[in-house]
Amino acid sequence: MLDKLITTHDLSDAELLRFFSEPQEEAPLFAAADAVRREYYGDEVYMRGLIEFTNICKNDCYYCGIRRSNSHAVRYRLTDAEILACCDEGYDLGYRTFVLQGGEDGFFTDDKICAIVSAIKAAHPDCAVTLSIGEKSRESYQAYYDAGARRYLLRHETADPVHYRKLHPAEMSLENRKRCLFDLKAIGYQVGSGFMIGSPYQTPETLLSDIRFLQALCPAMIGVGPYITHRETPFAEMPPGELHFSLRIVALLRLMFPKALIPATTAFASLHAEGRELALRAGANVVMPNLSPVTVRKHYDLYENKVCLGDEAAHCRGCMERRIASAGYRAVVAVGDSLV
Ligand code: 5AD
Ligand code: FES
């Protein structure tokens, strides 16, 4: 199976189902994934500055700690000036990509988002702006693009409609999520999608649909990370995703999508002290250190035990660079477009 993955970058449905249900030997799998990433991206790991600018969300996803029904969440919004100050600080630290991530917060109208994107582009024309603000109309996505955004992250979460229903309330739909992702691509965005590993009710069959969906979408970035339980959600009793299974999925994705950017996500770091390094060695090639003000960090509480909550941006940058080096790679702050 590994030979076929290396030579064809694909597997049959039956082989994928076997991959998901039978543990693979890790050393050869990770070595193959590492060889493929080095072939396409060398030893570079791209650093993106992440700004979590609002934790207010109109949605109620059953797995997410900032869901609207979590009345214990302490809500915040950054002002335009605070967002721009994060970018200025990030720029001085060398970052050339800013990722603005937030809940689906109606306060941030299209005009407000466009104004923020334009202001960042005006202050730092050599930087790329990535948005991760959820499901919007095609017109909204077009407006953000016209304002200067070029990348958009929106995980599909699961490509299986029955599974999607189990993770989200009735007012959300997989159809709309897919519509968003294909609209974003049609507009010209570099699109990132992905899913949680080990989310409640996930099965080998739902993972198979995730892979086939990603093959149809051809995203520039694929973000995955272990599901981590949050006690203030309906899934409080559900077990978290398993670290080694999650790492094998990263390696599989690297082998199936050699040119994709794959982040070593914060969820990996939150599940294991060296989770990020392990994900890098399994094929990931992006990290997103936090640039949000330390005062709001702990409130962007998607899941429990999230790391880096008390660290100043400069500290995160140094820490991340050391971790990347210790895993055997080189931190790069350039814009770092995907090869897809
Ligand atoms: N565990 C892991 N990842 C989560 N996300 C949301 N809640 C959790 C959780 N409990 C992920 C989702 C979302 C991204 C921003 O964070 O996949 O798209
Ligand atoms: Fe905010 Fe799911 S709870 S997008």
Short mmCIF file of C-alpha atoms and ligand atoms in Angstrom, two decimals:
data_model
loop_
_atom_site.label_atom_id
_atom_site.label_comp_id
_atom_site.label_asym_id
_atom_site.label_seq_id
_atom_site.Cartn_x
_atom_site.Cartn_y
_atom_site.Cartn_z
CA MET A 1 0.00 0.00 0.00
CA LEU A 2 2.82 2.44 0.89
CA ASP A 3 4.58 1.83 -2.43
CA LYS A 4 1.38 2.58 -4.28
CA LEU A 5 0.85 5.75 -2.24
CA ILE A 6 4.39 6.93 -3.04
CA THR A 7 4.15 6.27 -6.76
CA THR A 8 0.53 7.17 -7.54
CA HIS A 9 -0.45 9.52 -4.69
CA ASP A 10 -3.74 7.66 -4.49
CA LEU A 11 -5.35 4.56 -3.03
CA SER A 12 -8.53 2.67 -3.80
CA ASP A 13 -11.53 3.00 -1.52
CA ALA A 14 -10.81 -0.44 -0.05
CA GLU A 15 -7.17 0.48 0.64
CA LEU A 16 -8.12 3.76 2.29
CA LEU A 17 -10.68 2.03 4.49
CA ARG A 18 -7.97 -0.42 5.51
CA PHE A 19 -5.60 2.47 6.24
CA PHE A 20 -8.20 4.00 8.56
CA SER A 21 -9.07 0.81 10.38
CA GLU A 22 -5.69 -0.94 10.71
CA PRO A 23 -2.72 0.80 12.36
CA GLN A 24 0.14 1.24 9.86
CA GLU A 25 3.80 0.94 10.73
CA GLU A 26 4.76 4.55 11.41
CA ALA A 27 8.49 4.82 10.65
CA PRO A 28 8.28 4.01 6.90
CA LEU A 29 5.05 5.98 6.52
CA PHE A 30 6.48 9.13 8.10
CA ALA A 31 9.78 8.74 6.23
CA ALA A 32 7.88 8.55 2.92
CA ALA A 33 5.80 11.61 3.82
CA ASP A 34 8.96 13.49 4.79
CA ALA A 35 10.65 12.58 1.50
CA VAL A 36 7.66 13.90 -0.47
CA ARG A 37 7.52 17.17 1.47
CA ARG A 38 11.25 17.69 0.95
CA GLU A 39 10.90 16.98 -2.77
CA TYR A 40 8.31 19.77 -3.15
CA TYR A 41 8.97 22.19 -0.28
CA GLY A 42 12.49 21.34 0.87
CA ASP A 43 12.99 21.90 4.58
CA GLU A 44 10.88 25.08 4.70
CA VAL A 45 8.13 25.54 7.28
CA TYR A 46 6.00 28.63 6.67
CA MET A 47 5.01 30.77 9.63
CA ARG A 48 1.70 32.65 9.53
CA GLY A 49 0.68 35.18 12.16
CA LEU A 50 -2.74 34.25 13.55
CA ILE A 51 -5.08 36.93 14.91
CA GLU A 52 -8.19 35.59 16.65
CA PHE A 53 -10.18 38.81 16.44
CA THR A 54 -13.62 37.77 17.74
CA ASN A 55 -14.93 34.78 19.65
CA ILE A 56 -18.56 35.76 19.16
CA CYS A 57 -20.33 33.23 16.96
CA LYS A 58 -23.90 32.85 15.75
CA ASN A 59 -23.40 29.13 15.17
CA ASP A 60 -23.81 26.31 17.62
CA CYS A 61 -21.53 23.51 16.42
CA TYR A 62 -21.71 20.74 18.99
CA TYR A 63 -17.92 20.33 19.31
CA CYS A 64 -16.85 23.97 19.59
CA GLY A 65 -16.23 25.83 22.85
CA ILE A 66 -17.18 29.25 21.43
CA ARG A 67 -20.58 28.02 20.22
CA ARG A 68 -23.38 30.48 20.86
CA SER A 69 -25.01 28.34 23.57
CA ASN A 70 -21.91 28.30 25.75
CA SER A 71 -23.00 30.96 28.22
CA HIS A 72 -19.79 30.50 30.23
CA ALA A 73 -17.62 31.74 27.39
CA VAL A 74 -16.23 35.24 28.01
CA ARG A 75 -16.85 37.05 24.74
CA TYR A 76 -14.56 39.61 23.12
CA ARG A 77 -14.01 41.52 19.92
CA LEU A 78 -10.83 43.30 18.93
CA THR A 79 -11.17 46.83 17.56
CA ASP A 80 -9.82 47.69 14.11
CA ALA A 81 -6.95 49.50 15.80
CA GLU A 82 -6.12 46.43 17.90
CA ILE A 83 -6.17 44.17 14.84
CA LEU A 84 -3.88 46.55 12.96
CA ALA A 85 -1.57 46.77 15.97
CA CYS A 86 -1.28 42.95 15.96
CA CYS A 87 -0.31 43.08 12.28
CA ASP A 88 2.26 45.83 12.92
CA GLU A 89 3.81 43.80 15.71
CA GLY A 90 3.75 40.70 13.51
CA TYR A 91 5.34 42.62 10.65
CA ASP A 92 8.18 43.73 12.92
CA LEU A 93 8.64 40.10 13.97
CA GLY A 94 9.00 39.20 10.29
CA TYR A 95 5.60 37.72 9.45
CA ARG A 96 4.39 38.29 5.91
CA THR A 97 1.07 36.45 6.17
CA PHE A 98 -1.72 37.38 8.55
CA VAL A 99 -4.60 35.05 9.24
CA LEU A 100 -7.70 36.78 10.60
CA GLN A 101 -9.80 34.15 12.29
CA GLY A 102 -13.07 34.61 14.13
CA GLY A 103 -16.47 33.23 14.92
CA GLU A 104 -19.38 34.10 12.64
CA ASP A 105 -19.92 37.47 14.26
CA GLY A 106 -22.58 39.69 12.66
CA PHE A 107 -20.95 42.80 14.12
CA PHE A 108 -18.22 42.43 11.49
CA THR A 109 -20.27 43.34 8.43
CA ASP A 110 -18.77 42.98 4.96
CA ASP A 111 -17.94 46.69 4.98
CA LYS A 112 -16.06 46.33 8.26
CA ILE A 113 -14.14 43.26 7.06
CA CYS A 114 -13.27 44.98 3.78
CA ALA A 115 -12.09 48.07 5.65
CA ILE A 116 -9.84 45.94 7.89
CA VAL A 117 -8.41 43.98 4.95
CA SER A 118 -7.75 47.19 2.98
CA ALA A 119 -6.11 48.84 5.97
CA ILE A 120 -3.77 45.84 6.47
CA LYS A 121 -2.90 45.81 2.76
CA ALA A 122 -2.29 49.58 2.81
CA ALA A 123 0.00 49.33 5.83
CA HIS A 124 1.79 46.17 4.63
CA PRO A 125 1.45 45.80 0.86
CA ASP A 126 4.01 42.98 0.80
CA CYS A 127 1.86 40.77 3.07
CA ALA A 128 -0.83 38.20 2.28
CA VAL A 129 -4.13 38.42 4.15
CA THR A 130 -5.97 35.19 4.93
CA LEU A 131 -9.55 35.20 6.22
CA SER A 132 -11.14 32.47 8.30
CA ILE A 133 -14.55 33.85 9.21
CA GLY A 134 -16.95 31.13 8.16
CA GLU A 135 -19.82 30.76 5.73
CA LYS A 136 -20.77 33.85 3.70
CA SER A 137 -22.45 34.62 0.39
CA ARG A 138 -20.48 34.58 -2.83
CA GLU A 139 -20.92 38.36 -3.02
CA SER A 140 -19.33 38.78 0.40
CA TYR A 141 -16.39 36.56 -0.55
CA GLN A 142 -15.97 38.60 -3.74
CA ALA A 143 -15.99 41.85 -1.75
CA TYR A 144 -13.25 40.59 0.61
CA TYR A 145 -11.22 39.48 -2.42
CA ASP A 146 -11.61 42.89 -4.05
CA ALA A 147 -10.44 44.45 -0.79
CA GLY A 148 -7.23 42.40 -1.04
CA ALA A 149 -7.79 39.07 0.73
CA ARG A 150 -6.30 36.21 -1.27
CA ARG A 151 -6.61 33.18 1.01
CA TYR A 152 -9.54 31.72 2.91
CA LEU A 153 -9.64 28.91 5.47
CA LEU A 154 -12.91 27.05 5.95
CA ARG A 155 -12.74 23.47 7.11
CA HIS A 156 -15.49 21.29 5.70
CA GLU A 157 -15.39 19.36 9.07
CA THR A 158 -16.83 16.20 7.50
CA ALA A 159 -17.88 15.44 3.93
CA ASP A 160 -20.46 12.86 4.99
CA PRO A 161 -23.95 14.43 5.21
CA VAL A 162 -25.14 12.11 8.01
CA HIS A 163 -21.99 12.76 10.03
CA TYR A 164 -22.30 16.49 9.35
CA ARG A 165 -25.80 16.41 10.87
CA LYS A 166 -24.43 14.78 14.02
CA LEU A 167 -21.85 17.55 14.49
CA HIS A 168 -24.01 20.56 13.66
CA PRO A 169 -27.50 21.83 14.43
CA ALA A 170 -30.23 21.76 11.78
CA GLU A 171 -29.69 25.33 10.56
CA MET A 172 -26.24 24.46 9.19
CA SER A 173 -25.73 22.28 6.15
CA LEU A 174 -22.93 20.48 4.37
CA GLU A 175 -24.42 21.70 1.09
CA ASN A 176 -23.86 25.32 2.04
CA ARG A 177 -20.37 24.63 3.34
CA LYS A 178 -19.43 22.99 0.02
CA ARG A 179 -21.05 25.85 -1.89
CA CYS A 180 -18.87 28.28 0.07
CA LEU A 181 -15.69 26.34 -0.68
CA PHE A 182 -16.37 26.11 -4.42
CA ASP A 183 -17.40 29.80 -4.56
CA LEU A 184 -14.12 30.73 -2.89
CA LYS A 185 -12.18 28.69 -5.43
CA ALA A 186 -14.12 30.15 -8.35
CA ILE A 187 -13.34 33.69 -7.16
CA GLY A 188 -9.64 32.84 -7.15
CA TYR A 189 -8.82 32.39 -3.48
CA GLN A 190 -6.18 29.95 -2.30
CA VAL A 191 -8.56 27.84 -0.26
CA GLY A 192 -7.84 25.85 2.87
CA SER A 193 -10.20 23.14 4.04
CA GLY A 194 -9.93 20.18 6.38
CA PHE A 195 -11.49 18.31 9.25
CA MET A 196 -11.02 17.20 12.83
CA ILE A 197 -9.57 13.74 13.41
CA GLY A 198 -11.45 11.56 15.85
CA SER A 199 -14.49 13.81 15.97
CA PRO A 200 -17.54 12.14 17.54
CA TYR A 201 -19.19 9.59 15.21
CA GLN A 202 -16.32 9.70 12.70
CA THR A 203 -15.78 6.35 10.95
CA PRO A 204 -13.44 4.98 8.28
CA GLU A 205 -16.27 5.60 5.80
CA THR A 206 -16.66 9.28 6.75
CA LEU A 207 -12.87 9.71 6.50
CA LEU A 208 -12.99 8.17 3.06
CA SER A 209 -15.53 10.82 2.00
CA ASP A 210 -13.25 13.50 3.47
CA ILE A 211 -10.37 12.34 1.27
CA ARG A 212 -12.53 12.08 -1.85
CA PHE A 213 -14.00 15.53 -1.17
CA LEU A 214 -10.54 17.05 -0.79
CA GLN A 215 -9.48 15.43 -4.06
CA ALA A 216 -12.46 17.09 -5.78
CA LEU A 217 -11.76 20.48 -4.16
CA CYS A 218 -7.97 20.50 -4.66
CA PRO A 219 -7.33 22.91 -1.79
CA ALA A 220 -4.11 24.89 -1.41
CA MET A 221 -4.09 24.05 2.29
CA ILE A 222 -5.43 21.12 4.30
CA GLY A 223 -5.90 21.76 8.01
CA VAL A 224 -6.47 18.79 10.26
CA GLY A 225 -5.99 18.22 13.95
CA PRO A 226 -7.24 15.91 16.64
CA TYR A 227 -10.67 16.61 18.04
CA ILE A 228 -10.30 17.80 21.64
CA THR A 229 -13.21 17.63 24.05
CA HIS A 230 -14.59 20.84 25.51
CA ARG A 231 -16.62 20.39 28.69
CA GLU A 232 -19.12 23.17 27.94
CA THR A 233 -20.45 21.46 24.81
CA PRO A 234 -22.97 18.68 24.14
CA PHE A 235 -19.94 16.45 23.39
CA ALA A 236 -18.48 16.84 26.89
CA GLU A 237 -18.45 13.07 27.37
CA MET A 238 -16.90 12.25 23.99
CA PRO A 239 -13.27 11.06 23.94
CA PRO A 240 -10.63 13.15 22.13
CA GLY A 241 -8.93 12.08 18.90
CA GLU A 242 -5.92 9.82 19.18
CA LEU A 243 -2.48 11.37 18.61
CA HIS A 244 -0.87 8.60 16.59
CA PHE A 245 -3.89 8.02 14.41
CA SER A 246 -3.95 11.77 13.76
CA LEU A 247 -0.26 11.77 12.80
CA ARG A 248 -0.82 8.90 10.38
CA ILE A 249 -3.59 10.93 8.74
CA VAL A 250 -1.19 13.87 8.31
CA ALA A 251 1.30 11.54 6.61
CA LEU A 252 -1.42 10.10 4.39
CA LEU A 253 -2.51 13.61 3.38
CA ARG A 254 1.09 14.60 2.57
CA LEU A 255 1.45 11.53 0.36
CA MET A 256 -1.91 12.05 -1.37
CA PHE A 257 -1.59 15.85 -1.70
CA PRO A 258 2.17 16.39 -2.18
CA LYS A 259 1.83 20.08 -3.11
CA ALA A 260 -0.61 21.10 -0.38
CA LEU A 261 0.28 23.26 2.58
CA ILE A 262 -0.47 21.26 5.72
CA PRO A 263 -0.34 23.06 9.08
CA ALA A 264 0.98 21.49 12.26
CA THR A 265 -2.09 22.71 14.10
CA THR A 266 -2.48 24.01 17.64
CA ALA A 267 -4.72 21.02 18.39
CA PHE A 268 -1.68 18.74 17.95
CA ALA A 269 0.32 20.92 20.30
CA SER A 270 -2.53 20.90 22.80
CA LEU A 271 -2.81 17.12 22.82
CA HIS A 272 0.92 16.45 23.30
CA ALA A 273 3.87 18.59 24.43
CA GLU A 274 5.69 17.85 21.16
CA GLY A 275 2.60 17.46 19.01
CA ARG A 276 3.63 20.17 16.60
CA GLU A 277 7.07 18.70 16.04
CA LEU A 278 5.56 15.26 15.51
CA ALA A 279 3.10 16.65 12.95
CA LEU A 280 5.95 18.40 11.11
CA ARG A 281 7.88 15.14 10.94
CA ALA A 282 4.76 13.39 9.62
CA GLY A 283 4.53 15.82 6.69
CA ALA A 284 3.14 19.15 7.92
CA ASN A 285 4.88 22.32 6.65
CA VAL A 286 3.07 25.35 8.13
CA VAL A 287 2.67 26.74 11.64
CA MET A 288 0.43 29.56 12.77
CA PRO A 289 1.86 31.24 15.85
CA ASN A 290 -0.58 33.42 17.72
CA LEU A 291 -0.41 37.21 17.38
CA SER A 292 -3.60 37.92 19.35
CA PRO A 293 -3.20 40.11 22.45
CA VAL A 294 -2.40 37.91 25.45
CA THR A 295 -5.40 39.36 27.30
CA VAL A 296 -7.90 37.70 24.93
CA ARG A 297 -6.04 34.47 24.13
CA LYS A 298 -7.67 32.28 26.73
CA HIS A 299 -11.12 33.33 25.57
CA TYR A 300 -10.62 31.93 22.06
CA ASP A 301 -11.47 28.68 23.70
CA LEU A 302 -12.40 26.23 20.92
CA TYR A 303 -11.23 23.26 22.99
CA GLU A 304 -9.61 22.58 26.34
CA ASN A 305 -5.90 22.79 27.21
CA LYS A 306 -5.16 25.03 24.23
CA VAL A 307 -1.48 25.97 24.32
CA CYS A 308 0.44 29.28 24.08
CA LEU A 309 -2.21 31.18 26.05
CA GLY A 310 0.21 33.29 28.07
CA ASP A 311 2.93 33.89 25.52
CA GLU A 312 3.68 37.24 23.94
CA ALA A 313 3.87 37.23 20.13
CA ALA A 314 7.64 37.61 20.19
CA HIS A 315 7.94 34.68 22.55
CA CYS A 316 5.74 32.53 20.31
CA ARG A 317 7.88 33.39 17.32
CA GLY A 318 11.09 32.31 19.02
CA CYS A 319 9.51 29.22 20.54
CA MET A 320 8.06 28.14 17.22
CA GLU A 321 11.35 28.69 15.41
CA ARG A 322 13.16 26.52 17.94
CA ARG A 323 10.54 23.79 17.66
CA ILE A 324 10.77 23.80 13.86
CA ALA A 325 14.58 23.56 14.05
CA SER A 326 14.42 20.77 16.61
CA ALA A 327 12.17 18.80 14.25
CA GLY A 328 14.82 19.18 11.52
CA TYR A 329 13.33 21.97 9.40
CA ARG A 330 13.81 25.68 8.71
CA ALA A 331 11.35 28.41 9.70
CA VAL A 332 10.44 30.78 6.88
CA VAL A 333 8.40 33.96 7.33
CA ALA A 334 8.00 34.73 3.60
CA VAL A 335 4.54 34.91 1.98
CA GLY A 336 4.91 31.21 1.08
CA ASP A 337 2.29 30.46 -1.59
CA SER A 338 1.18 26.88 -2.01
CA LEU A 339 2.31 24.95 -5.08
CA VAL A 340 -1.24 23.78 -5.83
N1 5AD B 1 -11.35 20.18 18.91
C1 5AD B 1 -10.53 20.33 17.86
N2 5AD B 1 -10.73 21.22 16.87
C2 5AD B 1 -11.83 22.01 16.97
N3 5AD B 1 -12.29 22.96 16.16
C3 5AD B 1 -13.43 23.47 16.70
N4 5AD B 1 -13.71 22.85 17.85
C4 5AD B 1 -12.72 21.92 18.04
C5 5AD B 1 -12.47 20.96 19.03
N5 5AD B 1 -13.27 20.79 20.08
C6 5AD B 1 -11.69 23.27 14.87
C7 5AD B 1 -12.72 23.17 13.76
C8 5AD B 1 -12.73 24.59 13.19
C9 5AD B 1 -11.36 25.11 13.59
C10 5AD B 1 -11.27 26.60 13.63
O1 5AD B 1 -11.17 24.57 14.87
O2 5AD B 1 -12.30 22.23 12.78
O3 5AD B 1 -12.90 24.61 11.79
FE1 FES B 2 -18.63 29.00 15.72
FE2 FES B 2 -19.05 26.54 14.94
S1 FES B 2 -19.50 27.41 16.91
S2 FES B 2 -18.43 28.21 13.67
#
